[in-house]
Every structure is written in structure tokens, then in C-alpha cells.
mmCIF file of C-alpha atoms and ligand atoms in Angstrom:
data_model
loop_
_atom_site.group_PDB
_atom_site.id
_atom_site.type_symbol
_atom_site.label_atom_id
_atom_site.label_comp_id
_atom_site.label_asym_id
_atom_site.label_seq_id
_atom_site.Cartn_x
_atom_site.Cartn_y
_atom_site.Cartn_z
ATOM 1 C CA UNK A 1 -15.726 -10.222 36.252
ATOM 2 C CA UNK A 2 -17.521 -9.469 32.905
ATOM 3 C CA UNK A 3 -17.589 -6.597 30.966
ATOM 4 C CA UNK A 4 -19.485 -5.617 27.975
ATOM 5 C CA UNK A 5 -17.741 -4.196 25.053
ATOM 6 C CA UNK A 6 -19.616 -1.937 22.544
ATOM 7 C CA UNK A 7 -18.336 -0.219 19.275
ATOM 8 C CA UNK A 8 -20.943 1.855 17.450
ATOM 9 C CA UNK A 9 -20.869 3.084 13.842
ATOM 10 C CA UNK A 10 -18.983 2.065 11.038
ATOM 11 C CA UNK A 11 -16.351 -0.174 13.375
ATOM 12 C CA UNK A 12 -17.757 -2.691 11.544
ATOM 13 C CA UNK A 13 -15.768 -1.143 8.282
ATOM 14 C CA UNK A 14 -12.342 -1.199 10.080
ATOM 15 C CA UNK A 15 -9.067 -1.844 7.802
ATOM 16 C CA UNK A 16 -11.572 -0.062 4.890
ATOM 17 C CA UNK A 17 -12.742 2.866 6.248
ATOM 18 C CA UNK A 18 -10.343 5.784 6.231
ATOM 19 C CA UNK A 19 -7.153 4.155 7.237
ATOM 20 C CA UNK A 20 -4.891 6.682 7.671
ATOM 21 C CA UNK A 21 -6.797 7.487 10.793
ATOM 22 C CA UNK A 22 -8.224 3.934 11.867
ATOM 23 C CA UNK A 23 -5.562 1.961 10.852
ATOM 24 C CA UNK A 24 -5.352 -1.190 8.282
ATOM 25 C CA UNK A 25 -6.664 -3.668 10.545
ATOM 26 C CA UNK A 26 -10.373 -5.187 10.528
ATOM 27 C CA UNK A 27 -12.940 -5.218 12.927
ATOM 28 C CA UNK A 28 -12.394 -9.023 13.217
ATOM 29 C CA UNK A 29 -8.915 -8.333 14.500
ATOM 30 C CA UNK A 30 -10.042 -5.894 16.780
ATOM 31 C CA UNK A 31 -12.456 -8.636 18.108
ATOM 32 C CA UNK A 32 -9.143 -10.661 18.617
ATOM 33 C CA UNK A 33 -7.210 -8.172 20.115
ATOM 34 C CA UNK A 34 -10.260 -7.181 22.572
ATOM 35 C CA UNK A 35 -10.621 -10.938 23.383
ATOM 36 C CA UNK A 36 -6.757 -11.782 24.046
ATOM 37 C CA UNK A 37 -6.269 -8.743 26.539
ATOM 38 C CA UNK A 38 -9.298 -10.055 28.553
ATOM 39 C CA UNK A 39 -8.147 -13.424 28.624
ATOM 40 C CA UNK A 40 -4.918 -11.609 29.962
ATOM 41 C CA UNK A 41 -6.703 -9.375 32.846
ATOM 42 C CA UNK A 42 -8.771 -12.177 33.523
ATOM 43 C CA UNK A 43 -12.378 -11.074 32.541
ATOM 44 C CA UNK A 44 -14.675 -12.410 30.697
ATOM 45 C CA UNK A 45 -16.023 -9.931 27.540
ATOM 46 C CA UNK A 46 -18.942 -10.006 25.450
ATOM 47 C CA UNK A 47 -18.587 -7.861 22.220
ATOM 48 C CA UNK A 48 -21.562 -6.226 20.400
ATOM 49 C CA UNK A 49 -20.849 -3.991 16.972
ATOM 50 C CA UNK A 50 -23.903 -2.088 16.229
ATOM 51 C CA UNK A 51 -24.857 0.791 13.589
ATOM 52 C CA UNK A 52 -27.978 1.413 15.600
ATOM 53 C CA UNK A 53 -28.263 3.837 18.387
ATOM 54 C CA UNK A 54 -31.552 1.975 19.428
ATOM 55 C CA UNK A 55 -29.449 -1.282 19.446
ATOM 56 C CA UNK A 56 -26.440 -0.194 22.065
ATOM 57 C CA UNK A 57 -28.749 1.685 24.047
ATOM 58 C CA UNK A 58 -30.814 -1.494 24.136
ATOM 59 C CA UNK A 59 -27.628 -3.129 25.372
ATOM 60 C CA UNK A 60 -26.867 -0.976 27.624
ATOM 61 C CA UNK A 61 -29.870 -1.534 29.445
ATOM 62 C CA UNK A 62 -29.954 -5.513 29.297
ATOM 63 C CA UNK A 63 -26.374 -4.739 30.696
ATOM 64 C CA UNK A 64 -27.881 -4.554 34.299
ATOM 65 C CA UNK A 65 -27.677 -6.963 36.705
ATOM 66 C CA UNK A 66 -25.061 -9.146 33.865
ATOM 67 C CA UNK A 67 -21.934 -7.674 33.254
ATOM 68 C CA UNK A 68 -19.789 -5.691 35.863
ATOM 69 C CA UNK A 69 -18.312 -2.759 33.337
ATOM 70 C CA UNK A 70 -18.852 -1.687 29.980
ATOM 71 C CA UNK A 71 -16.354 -0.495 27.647
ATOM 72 C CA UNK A 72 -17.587 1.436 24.848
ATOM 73 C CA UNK A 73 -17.001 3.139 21.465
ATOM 74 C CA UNK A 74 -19.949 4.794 20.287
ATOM 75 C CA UNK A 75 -18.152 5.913 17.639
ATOM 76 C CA UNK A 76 -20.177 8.852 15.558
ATOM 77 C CA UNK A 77 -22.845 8.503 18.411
ATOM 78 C CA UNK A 78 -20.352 10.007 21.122
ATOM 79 C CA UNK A 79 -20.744 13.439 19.835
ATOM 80 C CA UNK A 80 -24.537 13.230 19.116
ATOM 81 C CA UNK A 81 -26.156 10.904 21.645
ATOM 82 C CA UNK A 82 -27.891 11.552 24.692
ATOM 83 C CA UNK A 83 -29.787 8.493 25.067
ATOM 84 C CA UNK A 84 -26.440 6.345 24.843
ATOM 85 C CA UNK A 85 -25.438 8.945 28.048
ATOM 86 C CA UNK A 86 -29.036 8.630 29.667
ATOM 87 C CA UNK A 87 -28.560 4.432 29.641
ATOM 88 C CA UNK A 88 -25.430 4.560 30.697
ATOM 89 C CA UNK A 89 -26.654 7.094 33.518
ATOM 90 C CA UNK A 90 -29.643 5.006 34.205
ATOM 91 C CA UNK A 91 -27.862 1.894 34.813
ATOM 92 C CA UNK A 92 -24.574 3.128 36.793
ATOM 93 C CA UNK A 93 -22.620 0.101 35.710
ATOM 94 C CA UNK A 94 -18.786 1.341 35.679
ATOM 95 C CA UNK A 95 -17.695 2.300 32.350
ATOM 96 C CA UNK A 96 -14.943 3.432 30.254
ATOM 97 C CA UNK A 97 -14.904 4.979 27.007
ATOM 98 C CA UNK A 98 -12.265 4.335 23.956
ATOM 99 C CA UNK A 99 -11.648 6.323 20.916
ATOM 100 C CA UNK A 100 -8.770 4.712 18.159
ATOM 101 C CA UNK A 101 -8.087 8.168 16.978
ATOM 102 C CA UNK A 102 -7.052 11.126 19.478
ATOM 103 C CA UNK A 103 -10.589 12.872 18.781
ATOM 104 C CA UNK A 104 -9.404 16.104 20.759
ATOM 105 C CA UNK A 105 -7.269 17.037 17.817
ATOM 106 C CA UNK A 106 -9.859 16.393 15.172
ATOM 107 C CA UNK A 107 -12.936 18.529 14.020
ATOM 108 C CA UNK A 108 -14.983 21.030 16.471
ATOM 109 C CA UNK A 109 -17.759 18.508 15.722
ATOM 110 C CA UNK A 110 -15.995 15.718 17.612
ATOM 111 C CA UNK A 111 -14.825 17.521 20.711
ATOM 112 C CA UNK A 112 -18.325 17.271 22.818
ATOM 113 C CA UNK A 113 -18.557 13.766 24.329
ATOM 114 C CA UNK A 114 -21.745 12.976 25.351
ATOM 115 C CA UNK A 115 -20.841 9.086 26.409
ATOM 116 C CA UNK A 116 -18.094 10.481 28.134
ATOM 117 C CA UNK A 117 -19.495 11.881 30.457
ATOM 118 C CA UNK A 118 -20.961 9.267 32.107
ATOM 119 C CA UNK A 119 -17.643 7.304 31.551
ATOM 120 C CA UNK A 120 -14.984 7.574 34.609
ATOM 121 C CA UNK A 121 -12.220 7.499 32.088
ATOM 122 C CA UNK A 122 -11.423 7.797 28.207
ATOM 123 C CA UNK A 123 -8.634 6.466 26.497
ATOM 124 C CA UNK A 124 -7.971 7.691 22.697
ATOM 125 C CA UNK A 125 -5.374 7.970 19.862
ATOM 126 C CA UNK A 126 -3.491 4.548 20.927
ATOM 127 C CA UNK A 127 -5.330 1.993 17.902
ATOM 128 C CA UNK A 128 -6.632 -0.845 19.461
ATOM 129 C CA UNK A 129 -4.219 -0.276 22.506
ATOM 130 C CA UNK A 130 -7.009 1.953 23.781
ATOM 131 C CA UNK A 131 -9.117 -1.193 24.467
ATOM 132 C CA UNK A 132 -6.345 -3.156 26.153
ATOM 133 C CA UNK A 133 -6.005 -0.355 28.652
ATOM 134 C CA UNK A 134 -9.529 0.393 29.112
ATOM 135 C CA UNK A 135 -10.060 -3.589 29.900
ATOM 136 C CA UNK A 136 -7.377 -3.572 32.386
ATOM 137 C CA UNK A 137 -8.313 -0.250 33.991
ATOM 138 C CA UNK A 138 -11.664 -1.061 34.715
ATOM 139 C CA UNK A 139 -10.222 -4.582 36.128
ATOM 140 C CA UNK A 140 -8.088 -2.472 38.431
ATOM 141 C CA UNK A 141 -11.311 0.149 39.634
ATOM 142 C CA UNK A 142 -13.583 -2.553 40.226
ATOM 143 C CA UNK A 143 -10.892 -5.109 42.156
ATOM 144 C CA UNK A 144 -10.265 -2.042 44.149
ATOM 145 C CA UNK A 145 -13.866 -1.433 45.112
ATOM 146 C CA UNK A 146 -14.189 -4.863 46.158
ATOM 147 C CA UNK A 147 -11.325 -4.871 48.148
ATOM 148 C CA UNK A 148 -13.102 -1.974 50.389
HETATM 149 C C1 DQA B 1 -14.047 7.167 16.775
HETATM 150 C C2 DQA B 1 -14.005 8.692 16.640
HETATM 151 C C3 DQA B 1 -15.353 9.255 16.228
HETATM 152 O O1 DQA B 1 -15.292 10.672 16.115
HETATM 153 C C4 DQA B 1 -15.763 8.688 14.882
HETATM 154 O O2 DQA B 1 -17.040 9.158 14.522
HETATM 155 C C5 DQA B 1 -15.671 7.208 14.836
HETATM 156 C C6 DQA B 1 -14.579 6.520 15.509
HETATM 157 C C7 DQA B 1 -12.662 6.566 17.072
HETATM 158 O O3 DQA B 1 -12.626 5.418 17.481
HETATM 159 O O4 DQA B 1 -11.646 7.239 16.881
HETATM 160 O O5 DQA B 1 -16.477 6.570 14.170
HETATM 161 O O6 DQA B 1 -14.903 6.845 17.859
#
């Protein structure tokens, strides 16, 4: 099984970039963390950090027909993005969507999810936790579906 995991804006400034909300870690060690809890469930992951929107929807798209589900971040892009939602739409691969910080108790701004709505679940406020148990949770979905 592979899955394709995608962090949008500003990830890339984890450990740096407001840590009272994102934490004190990097993005490298979130690259670590997202790599040792697939080794764990068993799947392969490809990571991809991008700043662009262009560049995950891109992605997204190349996604078909490779990987199996996506896990994504889109980071500022989740409240503003429909063409992240339309790709994910378009290519129906499973997918689940992770926020570090509980979003629902954060600005008006940040409570429309436009990625999440094509995601079947979202996991948010657990830190790089959020990752772990999207990776295993989409493990779970799709053994289950091929098990029918
Ligand atoms: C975020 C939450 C978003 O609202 C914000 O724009 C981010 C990170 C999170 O992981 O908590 O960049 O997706």
C-alpha cells in the first residue's frame, strides 16, 4: 500500500513558526515521525512539502493510478482552496486530512474546510500524532475494502 503525504504552506517553517501552536519541532522531524509510523502500519509513503497551490494540486493529480491514499495538510490552503478539493474530487483516491492544531477552536477564518470535504476523515489538535493516526486509519479503510 502507498500513500502520498502532502503538507502545504509554511510546514516547511515548523519548530520556527509560531510555536506555541505548532510546536518546537521541525519539519525534518515531522518527515521522521511520518516515515517511522508507516514503516509501523506497513505502507510505503512519499512526502511532498509545497508552498504552491499549483504544486499539490499537481500532485494530486499525478497521484492517480500510483499511490492508494493521500494524507494531506494543506495547511492555509484548507480554508481557501477549491482546486485542492476539485483534484482530490477528480481523482477519488481515499484520503484523510490532518491539522497539528485543533483548527475548530481557532479564528472564523479557519473553520470552512474546503479539503475536507472531500476527505473521509480529519484528525486535528494531536501535533504530529495526527499523522500517525491518519496513516494507520487509512491502512485500516482500505484493508477493509479489500477484504470485501
Ligand atoms: C494548519 C492549520 C491552518 O489553519 C494553518 O493555516 C496552517 C496549519 C495546522 O496544521 O494546524 O498552516 O493546517
Amino acid at each position: 500500500m502507498k500513500f502520498l503525504i502532502l503538507n502545504g504552506p509554511n510546514l516547511n517553517l515548523l519548530g520556527l513558526r509560531e510555536p506555541d501552536i505548532y510546536g518546537r519541532q521541525d519539519y525534518a522531524a515531522l518527515c521522521s515521525f511520518i516515515e517511522s509510523a508507516a514503516e509501523d502500519a506497513g505502507v510505503e509513503a512519499e512526502l511532498f512539502q509545497s508552498n504552491h497551490e499549483g504544486a499539490l494540486v499537481d500532485r494530486i493529480q499525478q497521484a492517480l493510478g500510483v499511490f492508494d491514499g493521500i494524507v494531506i495538510n494543506p495547511a492555509a490552503y484548507t480554508h481557501t482552496s477549491v482546486a485542492i478539493l476539485d483534484a482530490l474530487k477528480a481523482v477519488q483516491i481515499p484520503a484523510v486530512e490532518v491539522h497539528l492544531s485543533d483548527v475548530s477552536k481557532r479564528e472564523s477564518f479557519r473553520q470552512i474546510s474546503y479539503a475536507g470535504l472531500a476527505c473521509c476523515r480529519t484528525f486535528m489538535g494531536l501535533g504530529f500524532e495526527g499523522y500517525r493516526r491518519a496513516i494507520f486509519y487509512l491502512r485500516d479503510l482500505l484493508k477493509g475494502e479489500e477484504s470485501v
